[in-house]
PDB file of C-alpha atoms in Angstrom:
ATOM      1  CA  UNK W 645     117.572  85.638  97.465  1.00 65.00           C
ATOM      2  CA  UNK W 646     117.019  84.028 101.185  1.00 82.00           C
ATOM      3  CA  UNK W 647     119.646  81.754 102.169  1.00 82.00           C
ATOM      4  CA  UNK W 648     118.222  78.491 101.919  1.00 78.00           C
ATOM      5  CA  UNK W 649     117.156  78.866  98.767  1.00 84.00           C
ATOM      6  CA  UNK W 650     121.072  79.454  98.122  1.00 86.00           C
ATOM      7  CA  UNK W 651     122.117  76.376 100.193  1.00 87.00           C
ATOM      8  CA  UNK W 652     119.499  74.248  98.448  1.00 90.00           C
ATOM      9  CA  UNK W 653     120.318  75.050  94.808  1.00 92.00           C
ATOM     10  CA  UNK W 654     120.429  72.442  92.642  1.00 95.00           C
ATOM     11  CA  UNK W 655     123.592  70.897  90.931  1.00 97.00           C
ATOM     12  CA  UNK W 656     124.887  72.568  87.546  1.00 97.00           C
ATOM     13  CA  UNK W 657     126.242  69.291  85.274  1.00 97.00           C
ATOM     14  CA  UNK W 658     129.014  68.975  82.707  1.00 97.00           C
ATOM     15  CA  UNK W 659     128.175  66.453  80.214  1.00 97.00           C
ATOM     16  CA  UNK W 660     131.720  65.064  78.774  1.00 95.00           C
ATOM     17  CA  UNK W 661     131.037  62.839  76.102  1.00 94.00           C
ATOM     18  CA  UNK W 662     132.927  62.028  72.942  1.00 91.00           C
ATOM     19  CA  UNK W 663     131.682  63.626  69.779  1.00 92.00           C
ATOM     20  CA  UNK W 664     134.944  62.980  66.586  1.00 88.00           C
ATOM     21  CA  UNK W 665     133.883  60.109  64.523  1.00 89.00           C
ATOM     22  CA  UNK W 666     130.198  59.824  65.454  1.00 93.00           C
ATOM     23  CA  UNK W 667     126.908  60.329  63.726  1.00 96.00           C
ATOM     24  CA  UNK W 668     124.986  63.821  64.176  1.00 96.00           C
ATOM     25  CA  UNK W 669     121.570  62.425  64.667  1.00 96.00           C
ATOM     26  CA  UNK W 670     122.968  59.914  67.030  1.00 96.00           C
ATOM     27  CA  UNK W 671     124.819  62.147  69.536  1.00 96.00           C
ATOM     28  CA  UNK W 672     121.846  64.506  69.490  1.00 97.00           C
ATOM     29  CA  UNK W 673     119.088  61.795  69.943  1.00 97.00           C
ATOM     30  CA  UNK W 674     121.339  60.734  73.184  1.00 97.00           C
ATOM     31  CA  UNK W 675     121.991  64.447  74.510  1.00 97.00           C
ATOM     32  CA  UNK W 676     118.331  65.350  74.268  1.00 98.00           C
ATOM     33  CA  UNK W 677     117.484  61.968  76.029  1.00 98.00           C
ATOM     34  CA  UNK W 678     120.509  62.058  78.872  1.00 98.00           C
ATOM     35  CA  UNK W 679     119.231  65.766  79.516  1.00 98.00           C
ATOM     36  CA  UNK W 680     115.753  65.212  80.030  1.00 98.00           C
ATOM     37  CA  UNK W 681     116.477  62.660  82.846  1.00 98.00           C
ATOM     38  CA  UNK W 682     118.805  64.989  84.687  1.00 98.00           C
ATOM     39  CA  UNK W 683     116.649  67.705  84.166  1.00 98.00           C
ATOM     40  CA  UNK W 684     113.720  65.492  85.969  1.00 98.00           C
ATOM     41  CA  UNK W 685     115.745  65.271  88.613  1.00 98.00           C
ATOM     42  CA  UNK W 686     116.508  68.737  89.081  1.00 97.00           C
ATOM     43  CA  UNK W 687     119.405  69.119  87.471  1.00 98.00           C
ATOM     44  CA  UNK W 688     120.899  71.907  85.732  1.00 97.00           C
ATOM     45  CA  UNK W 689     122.410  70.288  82.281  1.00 98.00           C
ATOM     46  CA  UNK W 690     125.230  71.740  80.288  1.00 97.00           C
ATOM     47  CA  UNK W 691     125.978  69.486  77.401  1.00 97.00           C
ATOM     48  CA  UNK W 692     128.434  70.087  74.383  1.00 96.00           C
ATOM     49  CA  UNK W 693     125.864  68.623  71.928  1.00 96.00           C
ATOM     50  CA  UNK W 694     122.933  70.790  72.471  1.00 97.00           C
ATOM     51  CA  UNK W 695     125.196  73.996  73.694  1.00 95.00           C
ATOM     52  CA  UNK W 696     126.863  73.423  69.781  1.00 94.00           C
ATOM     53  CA  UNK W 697     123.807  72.759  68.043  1.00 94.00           C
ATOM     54  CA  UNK W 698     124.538  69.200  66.762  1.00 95.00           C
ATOM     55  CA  UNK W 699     121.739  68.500  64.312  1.00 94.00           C
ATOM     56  CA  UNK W 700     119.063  65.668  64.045  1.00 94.00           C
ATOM     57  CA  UNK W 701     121.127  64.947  60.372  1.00 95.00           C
ATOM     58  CA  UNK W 702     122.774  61.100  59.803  1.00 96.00           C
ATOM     59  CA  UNK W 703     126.220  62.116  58.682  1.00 95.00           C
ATOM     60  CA  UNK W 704     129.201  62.410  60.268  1.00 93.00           C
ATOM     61  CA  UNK W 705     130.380  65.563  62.383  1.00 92.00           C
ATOM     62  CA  UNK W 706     132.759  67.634  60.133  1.00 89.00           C
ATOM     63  CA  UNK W 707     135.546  69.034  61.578  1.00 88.00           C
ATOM     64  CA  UNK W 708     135.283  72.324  62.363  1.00 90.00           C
ATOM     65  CA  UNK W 709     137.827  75.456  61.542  1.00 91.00           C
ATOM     66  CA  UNK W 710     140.339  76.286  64.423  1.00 94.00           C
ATOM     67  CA  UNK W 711     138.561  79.594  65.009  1.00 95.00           C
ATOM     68  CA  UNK W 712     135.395  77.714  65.388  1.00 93.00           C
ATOM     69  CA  UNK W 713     136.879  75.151  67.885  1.00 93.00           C
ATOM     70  CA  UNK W 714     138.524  77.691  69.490  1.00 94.00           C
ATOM     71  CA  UNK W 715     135.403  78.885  70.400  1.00 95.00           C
ATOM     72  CA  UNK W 716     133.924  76.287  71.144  1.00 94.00           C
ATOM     73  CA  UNK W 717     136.264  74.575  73.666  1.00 94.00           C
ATOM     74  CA  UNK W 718     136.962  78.353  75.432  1.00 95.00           C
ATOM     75  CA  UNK W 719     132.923  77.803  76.114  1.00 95.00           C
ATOM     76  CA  UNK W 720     133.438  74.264  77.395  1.00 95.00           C
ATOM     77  CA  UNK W 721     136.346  75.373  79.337  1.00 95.00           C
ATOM     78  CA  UNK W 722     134.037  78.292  81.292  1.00 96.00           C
ATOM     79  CA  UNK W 723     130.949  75.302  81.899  1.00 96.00           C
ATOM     80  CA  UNK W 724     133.480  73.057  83.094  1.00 96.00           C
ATOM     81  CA  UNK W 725     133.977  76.016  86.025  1.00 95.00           C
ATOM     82  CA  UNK W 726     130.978  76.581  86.584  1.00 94.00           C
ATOM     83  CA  UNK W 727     130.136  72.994  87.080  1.00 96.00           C
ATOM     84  CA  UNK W 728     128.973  71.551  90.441  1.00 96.00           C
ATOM     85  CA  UNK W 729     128.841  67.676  89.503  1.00 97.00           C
ATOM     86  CA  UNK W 730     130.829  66.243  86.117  1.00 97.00           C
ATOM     87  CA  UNK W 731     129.576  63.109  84.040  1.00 97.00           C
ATOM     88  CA  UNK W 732     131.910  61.484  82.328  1.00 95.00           C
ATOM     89  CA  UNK W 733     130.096  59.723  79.622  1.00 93.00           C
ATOM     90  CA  UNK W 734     133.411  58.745  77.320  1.00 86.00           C
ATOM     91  CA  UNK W 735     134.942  57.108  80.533  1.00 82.00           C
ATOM     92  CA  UNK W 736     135.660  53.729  78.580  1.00 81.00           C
ATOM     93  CA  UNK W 737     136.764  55.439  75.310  1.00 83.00           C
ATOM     94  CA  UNK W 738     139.219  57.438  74.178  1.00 80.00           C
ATOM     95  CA  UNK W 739     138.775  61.302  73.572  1.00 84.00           C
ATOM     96  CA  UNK W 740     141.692  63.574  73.854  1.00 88.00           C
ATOM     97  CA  UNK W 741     138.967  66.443  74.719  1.00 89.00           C
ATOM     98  CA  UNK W 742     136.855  64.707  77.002  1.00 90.00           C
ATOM     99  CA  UNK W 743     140.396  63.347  79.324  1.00 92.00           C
ATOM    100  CA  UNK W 744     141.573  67.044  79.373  1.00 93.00           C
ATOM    101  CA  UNK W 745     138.031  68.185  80.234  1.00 94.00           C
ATOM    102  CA  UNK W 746     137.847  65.366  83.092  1.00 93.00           C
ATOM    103  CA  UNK W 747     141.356  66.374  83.776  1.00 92.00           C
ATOM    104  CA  UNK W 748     140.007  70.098  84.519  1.00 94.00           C
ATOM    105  CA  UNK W 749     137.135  69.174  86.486  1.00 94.00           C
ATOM    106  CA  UNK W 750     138.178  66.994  88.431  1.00 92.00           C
ATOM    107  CA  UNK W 751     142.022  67.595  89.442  1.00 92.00           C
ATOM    108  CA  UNK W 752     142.068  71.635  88.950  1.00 93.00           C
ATOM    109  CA  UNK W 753     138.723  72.059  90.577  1.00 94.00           C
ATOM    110  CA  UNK W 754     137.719  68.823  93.128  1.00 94.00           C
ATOM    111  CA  UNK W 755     134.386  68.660  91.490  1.00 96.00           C
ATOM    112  CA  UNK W 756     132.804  65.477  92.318  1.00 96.00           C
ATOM    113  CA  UNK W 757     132.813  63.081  89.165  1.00 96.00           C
ATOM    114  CA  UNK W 758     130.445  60.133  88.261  1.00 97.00           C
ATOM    115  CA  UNK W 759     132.046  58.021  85.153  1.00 96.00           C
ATOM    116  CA  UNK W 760     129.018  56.301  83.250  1.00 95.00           C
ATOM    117  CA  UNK W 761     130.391  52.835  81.566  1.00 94.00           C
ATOM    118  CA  UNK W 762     128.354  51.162  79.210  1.00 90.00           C
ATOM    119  CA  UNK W 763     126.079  47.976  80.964  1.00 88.00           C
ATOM    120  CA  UNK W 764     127.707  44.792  80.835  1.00 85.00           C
ATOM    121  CA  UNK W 765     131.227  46.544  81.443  1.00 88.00           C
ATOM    122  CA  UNK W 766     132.783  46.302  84.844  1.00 90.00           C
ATOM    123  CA  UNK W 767     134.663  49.648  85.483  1.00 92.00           C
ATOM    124  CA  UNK W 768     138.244  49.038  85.730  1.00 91.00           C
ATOM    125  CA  UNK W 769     139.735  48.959  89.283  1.00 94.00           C
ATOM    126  CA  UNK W 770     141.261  52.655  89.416  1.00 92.00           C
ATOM    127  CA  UNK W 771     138.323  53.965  88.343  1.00 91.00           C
ATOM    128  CA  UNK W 772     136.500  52.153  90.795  1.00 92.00           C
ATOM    129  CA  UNK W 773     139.350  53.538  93.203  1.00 92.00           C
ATOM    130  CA  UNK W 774     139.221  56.984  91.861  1.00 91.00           C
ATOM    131  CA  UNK W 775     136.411  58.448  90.618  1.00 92.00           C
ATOM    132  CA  UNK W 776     132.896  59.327  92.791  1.00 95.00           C
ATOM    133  CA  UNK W 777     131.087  56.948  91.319  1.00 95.00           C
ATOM    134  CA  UNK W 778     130.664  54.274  88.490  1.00 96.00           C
ATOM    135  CA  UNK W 779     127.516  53.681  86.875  1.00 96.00           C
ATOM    136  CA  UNK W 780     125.879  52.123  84.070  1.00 95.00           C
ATOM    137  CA  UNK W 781     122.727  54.165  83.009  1.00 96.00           C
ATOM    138  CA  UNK W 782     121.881  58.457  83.244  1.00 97.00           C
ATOM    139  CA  UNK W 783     119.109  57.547  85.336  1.00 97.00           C
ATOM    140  CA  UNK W 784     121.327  55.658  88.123  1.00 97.00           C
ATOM    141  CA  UNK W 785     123.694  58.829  87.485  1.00 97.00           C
ATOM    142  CA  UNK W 786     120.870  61.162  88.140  1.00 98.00           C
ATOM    143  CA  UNK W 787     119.467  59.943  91.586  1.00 98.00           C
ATOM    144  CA  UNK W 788     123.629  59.602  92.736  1.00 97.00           C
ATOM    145  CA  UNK W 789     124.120  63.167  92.116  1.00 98.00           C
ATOM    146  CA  UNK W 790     120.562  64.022  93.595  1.00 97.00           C
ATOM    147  CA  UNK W 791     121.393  62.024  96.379  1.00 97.00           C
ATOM    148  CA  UNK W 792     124.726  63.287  97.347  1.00 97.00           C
ATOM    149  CA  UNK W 793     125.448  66.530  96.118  1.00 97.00           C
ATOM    150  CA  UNK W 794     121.912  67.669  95.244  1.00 96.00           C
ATOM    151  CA  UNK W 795     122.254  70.789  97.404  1.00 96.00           C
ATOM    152  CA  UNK W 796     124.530  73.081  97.608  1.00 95.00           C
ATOM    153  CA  UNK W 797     125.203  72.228 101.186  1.00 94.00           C
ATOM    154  CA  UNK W 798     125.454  68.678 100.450  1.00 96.00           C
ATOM    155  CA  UNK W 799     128.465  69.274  98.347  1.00 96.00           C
ATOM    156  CA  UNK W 800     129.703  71.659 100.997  1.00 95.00           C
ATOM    157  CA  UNK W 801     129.496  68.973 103.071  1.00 96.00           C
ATOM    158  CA  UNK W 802     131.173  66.447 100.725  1.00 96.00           C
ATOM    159  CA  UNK W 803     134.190  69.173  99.561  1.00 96.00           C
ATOM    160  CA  UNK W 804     135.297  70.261 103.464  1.00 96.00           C
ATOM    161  CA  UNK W 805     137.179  67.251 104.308  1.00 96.00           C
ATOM    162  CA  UNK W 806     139.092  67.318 100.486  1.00 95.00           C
ATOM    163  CA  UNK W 807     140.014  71.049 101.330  1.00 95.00           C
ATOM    164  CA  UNK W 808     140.945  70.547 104.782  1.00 96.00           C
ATOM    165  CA  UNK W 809     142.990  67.223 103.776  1.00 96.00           C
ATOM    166  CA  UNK W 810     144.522  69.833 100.755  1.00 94.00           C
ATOM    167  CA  UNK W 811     144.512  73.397 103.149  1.00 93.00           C
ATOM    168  CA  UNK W 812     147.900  73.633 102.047  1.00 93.00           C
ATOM    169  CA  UNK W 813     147.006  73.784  98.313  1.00 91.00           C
ATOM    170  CA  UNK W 814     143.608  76.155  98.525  1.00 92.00           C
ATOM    171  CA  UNK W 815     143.620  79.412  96.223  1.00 93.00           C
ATOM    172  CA  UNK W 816     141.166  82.123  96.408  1.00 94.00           C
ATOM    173  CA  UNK W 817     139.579  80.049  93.139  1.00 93.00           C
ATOM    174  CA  UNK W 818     139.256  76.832  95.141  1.00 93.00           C
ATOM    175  CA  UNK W 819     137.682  78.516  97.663  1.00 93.00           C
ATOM    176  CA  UNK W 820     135.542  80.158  94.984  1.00 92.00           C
ATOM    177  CA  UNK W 821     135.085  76.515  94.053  1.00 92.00           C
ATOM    178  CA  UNK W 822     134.083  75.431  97.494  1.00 93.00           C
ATOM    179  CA  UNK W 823     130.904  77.368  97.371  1.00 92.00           C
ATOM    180  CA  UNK W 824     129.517  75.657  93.953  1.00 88.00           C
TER     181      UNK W 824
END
């Protein structure tokens, strides 16, 4: 592999979104649609929905056996590490599994974060303080990542003054981290 094709590689995403409570065929209809616009952007897309199979059905999404979520969140767990860029698509709700997934990208491993907030809703002030960015639609969240961390060199270049303002709390996995 040359070298600039290694700085220039293109962002790996974590999709957070909410899935307890919601319809099968909805969630999936919006995963397949979400992914396609990050992918036309040159994104690399890892979301829960598709990675789990969620089918095109209208019912409910049954609660699945502790083995089977055991699974399933150990898999989240290892995308969330690999991730360059997360989206947090349940920013205004409430999902215990999409905070603690936010919660792992963001504050274990300084990966950038863009919240997306449904239109019409102004994001509340600390996430306007706190997270990367705010925005309304996939498409706006697309070009933002594209934009700023759409290389890896660009989110070299965006990490280095977070580690060098944090030097005192690097690892040999945040340093790992500093080369997604």
């Amino acid at each position: 592999m040359k070298i600039s094709n290694w700085f220039s590689s293109p962002p790996q995403v974590y999709f957070i979104c909410k899935m307890t409570g919601l319809f099968c065929d909805d969630m999936r209809t919006k995963a397949d649609h979400d992914t396609k616009i990050l992918q036309a952007h040159n994104i690399i897309v890892h979301h829960p929905i598709i990675k789990e199979g969620i089918p095109k059905v209208h019912e409910m999404l049954k609660d699945r056996s502790e083995k089977e979520m055991d699974h399933l969140w150990n898999g989240d767990k290892k995308a969330i590490k690999w991730a360059s860029v997360i989206i947090d698509s349940a920013a205004g709700l409430y999902s215990t599994g999409a905070k603690r997934e936010f919660g792992k990208g963001r504050y274990r491993d300084w990966t950038p974060t863009v919240t997306l907030w449904d239109k019409g809703v102004h994001p509340p002030f600390i996430a306007r303080q706190e997270d990367d960015i705010c925005v309304t639609t996939v498409e706006e969240a697309a070009s933002t990542i594209q934009k700023l961390w759409g290389t890896r060199l660009k989110r070299m270049s965006w990490k280095f003054p977070i580690y060098l303002a944090n030097w005192h709390d690097l690892s040999l996995y945040k340093i790992w981290r500093f080369f997604k």
